[in-house]
Amino acid sequence: MALLDQQLASAARALDEVRVEGLAGVDDSELLQLIAASARNERVARAHSALLAGELVRRSAPELGHDGMAQKSGHRTPQKLIQATTGVTSREAAAAVRVGGLAETHPWLGSVARAVADQRVSTDAADSIRAGLGLPSDDVAADVLAEAATRLLDSVAEVDADRVFLLARDARDELDAIGIVDRERAARQARQLRVQRLRDGSVRVVWQLDPLEGSVVTEIYDRATSPRRGGPRFVADAERAQRLIDDPRSTEQLASDVFFQLVTAGAEVRPDQLLGHGAPAVRVTITEKQLVARTGRGRLQRTQQPVSIETVERLACTQGTVALVFDEHGQPLDLGREQRLFSRRQRTVLEERDGGCRWTGCDRPPSWCEAHHIEHWARDGGRTDVADGILLCKHHHLLLHDHHWEIERRGPARSEYWLVPPPDARDAAPRLLVSRSLALRDLLAG
């Protein structure tokens, strides 16, 4: 272990000493050689990261539960622990976990895992082989996929990862030409919609559909944008087509607006069935002083992103306002011990005060959280007061109870919340749980 640590530290120091400068005097061939050399360094580093991530995956196996390395450190998954430790993106952490755990999760790809360890293929290529070959089925046994993977390793060393995926997919198709139904089913199972929040507060939606539903959506997209992209025009639609051509929005903006309007219009149809609590609404927080004076800014509750006073006023017109009262320490009103669970109104003020799960490093929004009694209802005779409640996501709520963490109120007027680890924790120092609500910060700042 000491030797490996020394080797990695030595490699890091060697890279730190490299200075990429004076490139104006480098000719084209030399520049490409430098780019290739830099890529080799990155490939080796990513292979190391994947191998280390694989060991972390083994020590965080699901059967270990809260005793696994990741959860014992206060993180839901190995990926989250890697993110917190290294500062990489969720995508990079997920890739390291996938490739590092390849031999355990996809044992028929053992040769690919060894090739990564020997630095014969990149982690991207290994991930492409995994995705392209797919999983064993009734028609294609695991040992057949293992042979296909080994054959692929002989032909992908100098091929980019995208091409590797196509080669792997072709290999699977050759092995399973009659498995169309299985592949359709797999594509259907792989459907997903993910929401990514970007650094500037914007939202990116990544929607993966099976080929059939994808055809429906692309048909809608084509109908909405076809005149702008040189598509067919019909006499009956000539006026509409001309309006789209003259529209000042870009084609991409036009498509975004069309799909947003379709989604919001669809949500109004039987909202109790589709969404559970009526049509979607946006919650924005602003102080009464700012709203009356028409100055300052509001905050979107889910993201804490600031919005203009004009946007706040527009939403107030369509959705109304609800007054929530906080004291000078940022604590809202109480209800006492007469009821066991926090009321809807108390949940609202908890969401505004905490801004989501308050566990250090957690990014779960308020809607994913549960209200925890700091003084337990049964054990301590705790009250259902907002001041004695705190928002925790389900994972951290379970972790707190199962591993005997505690939360204490300290500081001025007991308005600070401190997480106290159990005595056997590696780091037993209490941690201040900072509210994620920027709206509350605005309020307290006056």
Short mmCIF file of C-alpha atoms in Angstrom, two decimals:
data_model
loop_
_atom_site.label_atom_id
_atom_site.label_comp_id
_atom_site.label_asym_id
_atom_site.label_seq_id
_atom_site.Cartn_x
_atom_site.Cartn_y
_atom_site.Cartn_z
CA MET A 1 0.00 0.00 0.00
CA ALA A 2 2.80 2.40 0.90
CA LEU A 3 4.53 1.67 -2.42
CA LEU A 4 1.35 2.31 -4.44
CA ASP A 5 0.76 5.56 -2.59
CA GLN A 6 4.32 6.64 -3.31
CA GLN A 7 4.01 5.75 -6.99
CA LEU A 8 0.78 7.70 -7.44
CA ALA A 9 2.21 10.67 -5.57
CA SER A 10 5.36 10.57 -7.71
CA ALA A 11 3.28 10.46 -10.91
CA ALA A 12 1.23 13.41 -9.70
CA ARG A 13 4.37 15.43 -8.96
CA ALA A 14 5.77 14.62 -12.39
CA LEU A 15 2.60 15.89 -14.08
CA ASP A 16 2.58 18.98 -11.87
CA GLU A 17 6.02 19.86 -13.22
CA VAL A 18 4.84 19.75 -16.85
CA ARG A 19 4.18 23.22 -18.27
CA VAL A 20 2.13 23.39 -21.45
CA GLU A 21 3.31 26.64 -22.96
CA GLY A 22 5.09 28.03 -26.01
CA LEU A 23 2.70 26.19 -28.32
CA ALA A 24 2.78 28.89 -31.00
CA GLY A 25 6.15 27.54 -32.19
CA VAL A 26 4.99 23.91 -32.38
CA ASP A 27 4.19 22.54 -35.84
CA ASP A 28 1.01 20.58 -36.60
CA SER A 29 2.49 17.09 -36.32
CA GLU A 30 4.18 17.91 -33.01
CA LEU A 31 0.93 19.36 -31.67
CA LEU A 32 -0.91 16.14 -32.50
CA GLN A 33 1.84 14.13 -30.80
CA LEU A 34 1.46 16.26 -27.67
CA ILE A 35 -2.31 15.81 -27.68
CA ALA A 36 -1.86 12.03 -28.02
CA ALA A 37 0.68 11.97 -25.18
CA SER A 38 -1.63 13.97 -22.93
CA ALA A 39 -4.48 11.60 -23.76
CA ARG A 40 -2.30 8.62 -22.78
CA ASN A 41 -1.65 10.23 -19.40
CA GLU A 42 -5.35 10.81 -18.92
CA ARG A 43 -6.19 7.24 -19.96
CA VAL A 44 -3.75 5.80 -17.42
CA ALA A 45 -5.12 8.07 -14.69
CA ARG A 46 -8.70 7.09 -15.47
CA ALA A 47 -7.76 3.41 -15.40
CA HIS A 48 -6.28 3.89 -11.94
CA SER A 49 -9.41 5.73 -10.82
CA ALA A 50 -11.62 2.91 -12.13
CA LEU A 51 -9.60 0.21 -10.37
CA LEU A 52 -9.74 2.11 -7.08
CA ALA A 53 -13.45 2.76 -7.58
CA GLY A 54 -13.95 -0.98 -8.10
CA GLU A 55 -12.49 -1.70 -4.69
CA LEU A 56 -14.76 0.94 -3.18
CA VAL A 57 -17.73 -0.76 -4.88
CA ARG A 58 -16.75 -4.09 -3.33
CA ARG A 59 -16.51 -2.52 0.11
CA SER A 60 -19.91 -0.88 -0.37
CA ALA A 61 -21.78 -3.96 -1.60
CA PRO A 62 -25.58 -3.72 -1.14
CA GLU A 63 -25.63 -6.72 1.17
CA LEU A 64 -23.47 -4.76 3.64
CA GLY A 65 -26.25 -2.18 4.03
CA HIS A 66 -25.33 0.70 6.32
CA ASP A 67 -22.08 -1.07 7.23
CA GLY A 68 -20.79 -0.62 3.68
CA MET A 69 -18.00 1.90 3.20
CA ALA A 70 -20.09 4.45 1.30
CA GLN A 71 -23.07 4.48 3.65
CA LYS A 72 -20.90 4.35 6.75
CA SER A 73 -19.31 7.57 5.45
CA GLY A 74 -22.75 9.17 5.14
CA HIS A 75 -23.21 8.73 1.38
CA ARG A 76 -25.96 6.87 -0.43
CA THR A 77 -23.75 5.21 -3.05
CA PRO A 78 -20.08 4.67 -3.95
CA GLN A 79 -20.59 7.19 -6.74
CA LYS A 80 -21.63 9.90 -4.26
CA LEU A 81 -18.64 9.14 -2.02
CA ILE A 82 -16.27 9.40 -5.00
CA GLN A 83 -17.83 12.73 -5.98
CA ALA A 84 -17.45 14.11 -2.46
CA THR A 85 -13.86 12.86 -2.20
CA THR A 86 -12.57 13.89 -5.63
CA GLY A 87 -14.84 16.71 -6.78
CA VAL A 88 -15.48 15.10 -10.19
CA THR A 89 -18.85 15.26 -11.94
CA SER A 90 -21.55 12.66 -11.34
CA ARG A 91 -20.99 11.37 -14.88
CA GLU A 92 -17.26 10.81 -14.30
CA ALA A 93 -17.89 9.15 -10.95
CA ALA A 94 -20.55 6.88 -12.43
CA ALA A 95 -18.22 5.81 -15.26
CA ALA A 96 -15.44 4.97 -12.79
CA VAL A 97 -17.85 2.90 -10.70
CA ARG A 98 -19.24 1.10 -13.77
CA VAL A 99 -15.85 0.14 -15.20
CA GLY A 100 -14.22 -0.50 -11.84
CA GLY A 101 -16.97 -2.91 -10.84
CA LEU A 102 -17.13 -4.62 -14.27
CA ALA A 103 -15.74 -7.97 -13.11
CA GLU A 104 -18.34 -8.18 -10.32
CA THR A 105 -21.42 -6.85 -12.10
CA HIS A 106 -20.61 -8.37 -15.54
CA PRO A 107 -18.38 -11.41 -14.83
CA TRP A 108 -18.47 -12.47 -18.49
CA LEU A 109 -16.48 -9.28 -19.20
CA GLY A 110 -13.57 -10.34 -17.01
CA SER A 111 -11.17 -10.11 -19.97
CA VAL A 112 -12.25 -6.49 -20.51
CA ALA A 113 -11.68 -5.66 -16.85
CA ARG A 114 -8.20 -7.18 -17.05
CA ALA A 115 -7.47 -5.21 -20.22
CA VAL A 116 -8.31 -2.00 -18.36
CA ALA A 117 -6.03 -3.02 -15.49
CA ASP A 118 -3.23 -3.77 -17.98
CA GLN A 119 -3.93 -0.44 -19.76
CA ARG A 120 -4.56 -2.20 -23.07
CA VAL A 121 -7.93 -0.48 -23.53
CA SER A 122 -9.32 2.75 -22.19
CA THR A 123 -12.12 2.94 -19.64
CA ASP A 124 -14.32 4.52 -22.32
CA ALA A 125 -13.71 1.61 -24.68
CA ALA A 126 -14.44 -0.88 -21.91
CA ASP A 127 -17.71 0.89 -21.13
CA SER A 128 -18.61 0.82 -24.83
CA ILE A 129 -18.02 -2.94 -25.00
CA ARG A 130 -20.26 -3.41 -21.96
CA ALA A 131 -23.04 -1.30 -23.45
CA GLY A 132 -22.73 -2.71 -26.97
CA LEU A 133 -22.66 -6.41 -26.07
CA GLY A 134 -25.47 -6.10 -23.56
CA LEU A 135 -26.57 -8.78 -21.10
CA PRO A 136 -26.81 -12.55 -21.49
CA SER A 137 -30.17 -13.90 -22.62
CA ASP A 138 -31.84 -17.21 -23.37
CA ASP A 139 -30.37 -17.08 -26.87
CA VAL A 140 -26.91 -15.74 -26.00
CA ALA A 141 -25.22 -17.29 -23.00
CA ALA A 142 -22.67 -15.49 -20.83
CA ASP A 143 -19.77 -17.60 -22.13
CA VAL A 144 -20.66 -16.65 -25.72
CA LEU A 145 -20.57 -12.96 -24.77
CA ALA A 146 -17.24 -13.57 -23.01
CA GLU A 147 -15.76 -14.95 -26.24
CA ALA A 148 -17.14 -12.01 -28.22
CA ALA A 149 -15.63 -9.55 -25.74
CA THR A 150 -12.23 -11.22 -26.00
CA ARG A 151 -12.36 -11.04 -29.81
CA LEU A 152 -13.30 -7.37 -29.66
CA LEU A 153 -10.25 -6.59 -27.53
CA ASP A 154 -8.03 -7.57 -30.45
CA SER A 155 -9.61 -4.98 -32.75
CA VAL A 156 -10.40 -1.94 -30.63
CA ALA A 157 -7.02 -0.82 -29.32
CA GLU A 158 -6.73 2.05 -31.82
CA VAL A 159 -10.45 2.73 -32.27
CA ASP A 160 -12.36 5.56 -30.59
CA ALA A 161 -14.96 4.66 -27.97
CA ASP A 162 -17.94 5.53 -30.17
CA ARG A 163 -16.73 3.18 -32.88
CA VAL A 164 -16.07 0.50 -30.25
CA PHE A 165 -19.72 0.64 -29.25
CA LEU A 166 -20.85 0.15 -32.86
CA LEU A 167 -18.49 -2.83 -33.24
CA ALA A 168 -19.80 -4.35 -30.03
CA ARG A 169 -23.41 -3.79 -31.06
CA ASP A 170 -22.73 -5.41 -34.44
CA ALA A 171 -21.15 -8.37 -32.67
CA ARG A 172 -24.26 -8.78 -30.51
CA ASP A 173 -26.54 -8.55 -33.55
CA GLU A 174 -24.58 -11.30 -35.29
CA LEU A 175 -24.96 -13.54 -32.25
CA ASP A 176 -28.63 -12.77 -31.75
CA ALA A 177 -30.14 -11.90 -35.10
CA ILE A 178 -33.50 -13.42 -34.18
CA GLY A 179 -33.69 -11.69 -30.82
CA ILE A 180 -35.57 -8.64 -32.08
CA VAL A 181 -38.28 -9.03 -29.46
CA ASP A 182 -35.72 -9.19 -26.66
CA ARG A 183 -33.94 -6.11 -27.94
CA GLU A 184 -37.22 -4.23 -28.24
CA ARG A 185 -38.04 -5.20 -24.68
CA ALA A 186 -34.60 -4.09 -23.51
CA ALA A 187 -35.00 -0.75 -25.28
CA ARG A 188 -38.37 -0.35 -23.61
CA GLN A 189 -36.90 -1.14 -20.20
CA ALA A 190 -34.10 1.37 -20.80
CA ARG A 191 -36.50 4.29 -21.26
CA GLN A 192 -35.78 7.11 -18.86
CA LEU A 193 -36.14 10.82 -18.36
CA ARG A 194 -33.48 12.60 -16.32
CA VAL A 195 -33.44 16.20 -15.19
CA GLN A 196 -30.04 17.87 -14.92
CA ARG A 197 -29.66 21.20 -13.16
CA LEU A 198 -26.89 23.25 -14.71
CA ARG A 199 -24.62 25.64 -12.84
CA ASP A 200 -26.44 28.74 -14.04
CA GLY A 201 -29.81 27.44 -12.81
CA SER A 202 -30.99 26.25 -16.22
CA VAL A 203 -32.45 22.78 -16.55
CA ARG A 204 -31.50 20.17 -19.13
CA VAL A 205 -33.89 17.27 -19.74
CA VAL A 206 -32.39 14.07 -21.16
CA TRP A 207 -35.11 11.78 -22.47
CA GLN A 208 -34.33 8.29 -23.72
CA LEU A 209 -37.21 6.55 -25.50
CA ASP A 210 -37.61 3.19 -27.13
CA PRO A 211 -37.67 3.32 -30.96
CA LEU A 212 -41.48 3.24 -31.16
CA GLU A 213 -42.20 6.06 -28.72
CA GLY A 214 -39.17 7.88 -30.08
CA SER A 215 -40.80 7.85 -33.48
CA VAL A 216 -43.90 9.51 -32.04
CA VAL A 217 -41.88 12.25 -30.38
CA THR A 218 -39.72 12.87 -33.45
CA GLU A 219 -42.90 13.08 -35.53
CA ILE A 220 -44.16 15.84 -33.23
CA TYR A 221 -40.77 17.55 -33.40
CA ASP A 222 -40.76 17.36 -37.20
CA ARG A 223 -44.28 18.76 -37.46
CA ALA A 224 -43.37 21.63 -35.14
CA THR A 225 -40.13 22.57 -36.89
CA SER A 226 -40.23 21.08 -40.39
CA PRO A 227 -40.87 24.34 -42.30
CA ARG A 228 -37.83 25.86 -40.59
CA ARG A 229 -35.63 22.90 -41.53
CA GLY A 230 -36.58 22.63 -45.18
CA GLY A 231 -39.19 19.94 -44.63
CA PRO A 232 -42.28 19.37 -46.81
CA ARG A 233 -44.88 22.12 -46.97
CA PHE A 234 -48.49 21.60 -47.91
CA VAL A 235 -50.92 24.11 -49.37
CA ALA A 236 -53.27 23.77 -46.41
CA ASP A 237 -50.43 24.63 -44.02
CA ALA A 238 -48.85 27.36 -46.12
CA GLU A 239 -49.86 30.19 -43.78
CA ARG A 240 -48.64 28.35 -40.67
CA ALA A 241 -45.40 27.40 -42.41
CA GLN A 242 -44.72 31.02 -43.31
CA ARG A 243 -45.36 32.12 -39.72
CA LEU A 244 -42.80 29.61 -38.51
CA ILE A 245 -40.27 30.75 -41.09
CA ASP A 246 -40.76 34.39 -40.05
CA ASP A 247 -40.71 33.59 -36.31
CA PRO A 248 -37.68 35.31 -34.68
CA ARG A 249 -37.01 32.31 -32.40
CA SER A 250 -34.35 29.81 -33.37
CA THR A 251 -35.49 26.35 -34.44
CA GLU A 252 -34.24 24.94 -31.14
CA GLN A 253 -36.07 27.60 -29.12
CA LEU A 254 -39.23 26.97 -31.10
CA ALA A 255 -39.05 23.22 -30.42
CA SER A 256 -38.46 23.88 -26.71
CA ASP A 257 -41.50 26.16 -26.47
CA VAL A 258 -43.73 23.70 -28.32
CA PHE A 259 -42.83 20.78 -26.07
CA PHE A 260 -43.14 22.89 -22.91
CA GLN A 261 -46.63 23.98 -23.92
CA LEU A 262 -47.60 20.39 -24.72
CA VAL A 263 -46.39 19.22 -21.31
CA THR A 264 -48.14 21.95 -19.33
CA ALA A 265 -51.35 21.54 -21.33
CA GLY A 266 -51.25 17.78 -20.79
CA ALA A 267 -50.75 18.22 -17.05
CA GLU A 268 -54.09 20.02 -16.86
CA VAL A 269 -55.89 16.91 -18.14
CA ARG A 270 -56.91 14.79 -15.13
CA PRO A 271 -54.07 16.20 -12.98
CA ASP A 272 -55.30 14.19 -9.99
CA GLN A 273 -54.52 11.01 -11.93
CA LEU A 274 -51.26 12.03 -13.60
CA LEU A 275 -49.56 14.10 -10.92
CA GLY A 276 -51.35 13.27 -7.70
CA HIS A 277 -51.77 16.81 -6.34
CA GLY A 278 -53.27 18.79 -9.18
CA ALA A 279 -51.60 20.70 -11.96
CA PRO A 280 -47.94 21.71 -11.49
CA ALA A 281 -47.17 24.99 -9.75
CA VAL A 282 -43.96 26.92 -9.15
CA ARG A 283 -43.16 28.06 -5.61
CA VAL A 284 -41.19 31.28 -5.31
CA THR A 285 -40.11 32.82 -2.00
CA ILE A 286 -39.70 36.54 -1.42
CA THR A 287 -39.83 38.78 1.64
CA GLU A 288 -42.93 40.88 2.13
CA LYS A 289 -40.78 43.99 2.29
CA GLN A 290 -39.30 43.31 -1.14
CA LEU A 291 -42.66 42.40 -2.67
CA VAL A 292 -44.31 45.62 -1.46
CA ALA A 293 -41.36 47.80 -2.47
CA ARG A 294 -40.98 45.96 -5.81
CA THR A 295 -37.23 45.60 -5.25
CA GLY A 296 -34.79 42.76 -4.79
CA ARG A 297 -35.45 39.24 -5.99
CA GLY A 298 -37.35 36.05 -5.33
CA ARG A 299 -36.02 32.50 -5.08
CA LEU A 300 -37.24 29.35 -6.79
CA GLN A 301 -37.73 26.91 -3.95
CA ARG A 302 -36.40 23.77 -5.66
CA THR A 303 -33.18 25.31 -6.95
CA GLN A 304 -32.72 28.50 -4.87
CA GLN A 305 -32.12 30.26 -8.19
CA PRO A 306 -32.92 34.01 -8.08
CA VAL A 307 -35.75 35.37 -10.22
CA SER A 308 -36.66 38.96 -11.00
CA ILE A 309 -39.36 40.92 -9.18
CA GLU A 310 -41.30 40.99 -12.46
CA THR A 311 -41.38 37.18 -12.53
CA VAL A 312 -42.51 37.10 -8.90
CA GLU A 313 -45.37 39.48 -9.67
CA ARG A 314 -46.44 37.47 -12.69
CA LEU A 315 -46.56 34.25 -10.65
CA ALA A 316 -48.41 36.02 -7.83
CA CYS A 317 -51.10 36.99 -10.33
CA THR A 318 -51.59 33.42 -11.54
CA GLN A 319 -50.96 31.44 -8.34
CA GLY A 320 -51.58 33.80 -5.42
CA THR A 321 -49.44 34.25 -2.30
CA VAL A 322 -49.13 32.54 1.10
CA ALA A 323 -47.69 34.38 4.12
CA LEU A 324 -45.10 32.53 6.26
CA VAL A 325 -43.85 34.19 9.45
CA PHE A 326 -40.28 33.71 10.73
CA ASP A 327 -38.66 35.20 13.85
CA GLU A 328 -35.36 37.09 13.86
CA HIS A 329 -33.43 33.82 14.17
CA GLY A 330 -35.04 32.25 11.13
CA GLN A 331 -37.47 30.03 13.04
CA PRO A 332 -41.11 29.74 11.91
CA LEU A 333 -44.19 29.31 14.10
CA ASP A 334 -44.94 26.14 16.10
CA LEU A 335 -47.91 23.79 16.51
CA GLY A 336 -46.88 21.85 19.63
CA ARG A 337 -47.39 18.20 20.53
CA GLU A 338 -51.08 17.76 19.79
CA GLN A 339 -50.37 16.00 16.48
CA ARG A 340 -47.82 13.33 15.63
CA LEU A 341 -46.95 14.33 12.06
CA PHE A 342 -45.96 17.68 10.67
CA SER A 343 -48.86 19.40 8.92
CA ARG A 344 -48.84 20.52 5.31
CA ARG A 345 -48.31 24.13 6.42
CA GLN A 346 -45.43 23.11 8.68
CA ARG A 347 -43.92 21.16 5.80
CA THR A 348 -44.12 24.32 3.71
CA VAL A 349 -42.19 26.40 6.25
CA LEU A 350 -39.66 23.60 6.80
CA GLU A 351 -39.06 23.52 3.06
CA GLU A 352 -38.54 27.28 2.98
CA ARG A 353 -36.26 27.24 6.03
CA ASP A 354 -34.09 24.22 5.11
CA GLY A 355 -34.15 24.33 1.31
CA GLY A 356 -33.85 20.53 1.09
CA CYS A 357 -32.00 17.80 2.99
CA ARG A 358 -29.68 19.54 5.46
CA TRP A 359 -27.25 16.64 5.76
CA THR A 360 -23.82 17.90 4.80
CA GLY A 361 -23.18 17.43 1.09
CA CYS A 362 -26.67 16.16 0.22
CA ASP A 363 -28.41 17.75 -2.76
CA ARG A 364 -31.91 16.25 -2.41
CA PRO A 365 -34.66 18.88 -2.91
CA PRO A 366 -37.47 19.48 -0.37
CA SER A 367 -39.93 17.25 -2.23
CA TRP A 368 -37.62 14.25 -1.63
CA CYS A 369 -37.33 14.86 2.10
CA GLU A 370 -38.99 13.68 5.30
CA ALA A 371 -39.50 15.79 8.43
CA HIS A 372 -37.39 14.40 11.28
CA HIS A 373 -38.18 15.08 14.95
CA ILE A 374 -34.90 16.24 16.52
CA GLU A 375 -36.33 15.24 19.89
CA HIS A 376 -37.86 11.90 18.98
CA TRP A 377 -41.62 11.74 19.38
CA ALA A 378 -41.67 8.45 21.29
CA ARG A 379 -38.22 8.37 22.93
CA ASP A 380 -37.94 11.99 24.07
CA GLY A 381 -41.54 13.13 24.15
CA GLY A 382 -40.63 15.55 21.38
CA ARG A 383 -43.02 18.21 20.13
CA THR A 384 -44.19 18.65 16.56
CA ASP A 385 -42.76 22.17 16.46
CA VAL A 386 -41.07 23.42 13.33
CA ALA A 387 -38.06 24.47 15.37
CA ASP A 388 -37.66 20.85 16.50
CA GLY A 389 -38.06 19.49 12.97
CA ILE A 390 -35.53 19.26 10.18
CA LEU A 391 -35.70 18.02 6.60
CA LEU A 392 -33.71 14.89 5.75
CA CYS A 393 -33.91 12.76 2.63
CA LYS A 394 -35.04 9.18 3.18
CA HIS A 395 -31.50 7.80 2.95
CA HIS A 396 -30.05 10.15 5.56
CA HIS A 397 -33.14 9.84 7.76
CA LEU A 398 -32.63 6.06 7.86
CA LEU A 399 -28.87 6.49 8.34
CA LEU A 400 -29.44 8.81 11.29
CA HIS A 401 -31.77 6.38 13.08
CA ASP A 402 -29.99 3.13 12.19
CA HIS A 403 -26.50 4.35 13.13
CA HIS A 404 -27.56 6.48 16.10
CA TRP A 405 -26.55 9.90 14.86
CA GLU A 406 -28.16 12.81 16.71
CA ILE A 407 -29.07 16.37 15.81
CA GLU A 408 -28.82 19.05 18.49
CA ARG A 409 -29.98 22.66 18.57
CA ARG A 410 -27.27 25.04 19.69
CA GLY A 411 -26.20 28.65 19.27
CA PRO A 412 -28.23 31.87 19.59
CA ALA A 413 -31.81 31.05 20.62
CA ARG A 414 -30.91 27.41 19.80
CA SER A 415 -31.33 28.31 16.14
CA GLU A 416 -28.30 26.31 14.89
CA TYR A 417 -28.55 22.62 14.02
CA TRP A 418 -25.54 20.39 14.68
CA LEU A 419 -25.12 16.80 13.49
CA VAL A 420 -23.48 14.67 16.18
CA PRO A 421 -21.91 11.41 14.89
CA PRO A 422 -22.06 8.19 16.93
CA PRO A 423 -19.07 7.53 19.20
CA ASP A 424 -17.64 4.85 16.87
CA ALA A 425 -17.61 7.10 13.80
CA ARG A 426 -14.23 7.78 12.18
CA ASP A 427 -14.83 11.51 12.54
CA ALA A 428 -16.72 12.12 15.76
CA ALA A 429 -16.63 15.93 15.52
CA PRO A 430 -20.10 17.56 15.36
CA ARG A 431 -20.95 19.25 12.07
CA LEU A 432 -22.98 22.42 11.61
CA LEU A 433 -25.91 21.74 9.28
CA VAL A 434 -26.27 24.83 7.14
CA SER A 435 -29.61 25.65 5.56
CA ARG A 436 -29.62 25.37 1.78
CA SER A 437 -32.35 28.02 1.55
CA LEU A 438 -30.95 31.16 -0.04
CA ALA A 439 -34.38 32.72 0.38
CA LEU A 440 -33.99 32.45 4.16
CA ARG A 441 -30.55 34.01 3.92
CA ASP A 442 -32.09 36.92 2.00
CA LEU A 443 -34.74 37.30 4.70
CA LEU A 444 -32.26 37.34 7.59
CA ALA A 445 -30.04 39.78 5.70
CA GLY A 446 -32.93 42.24 5.80
#
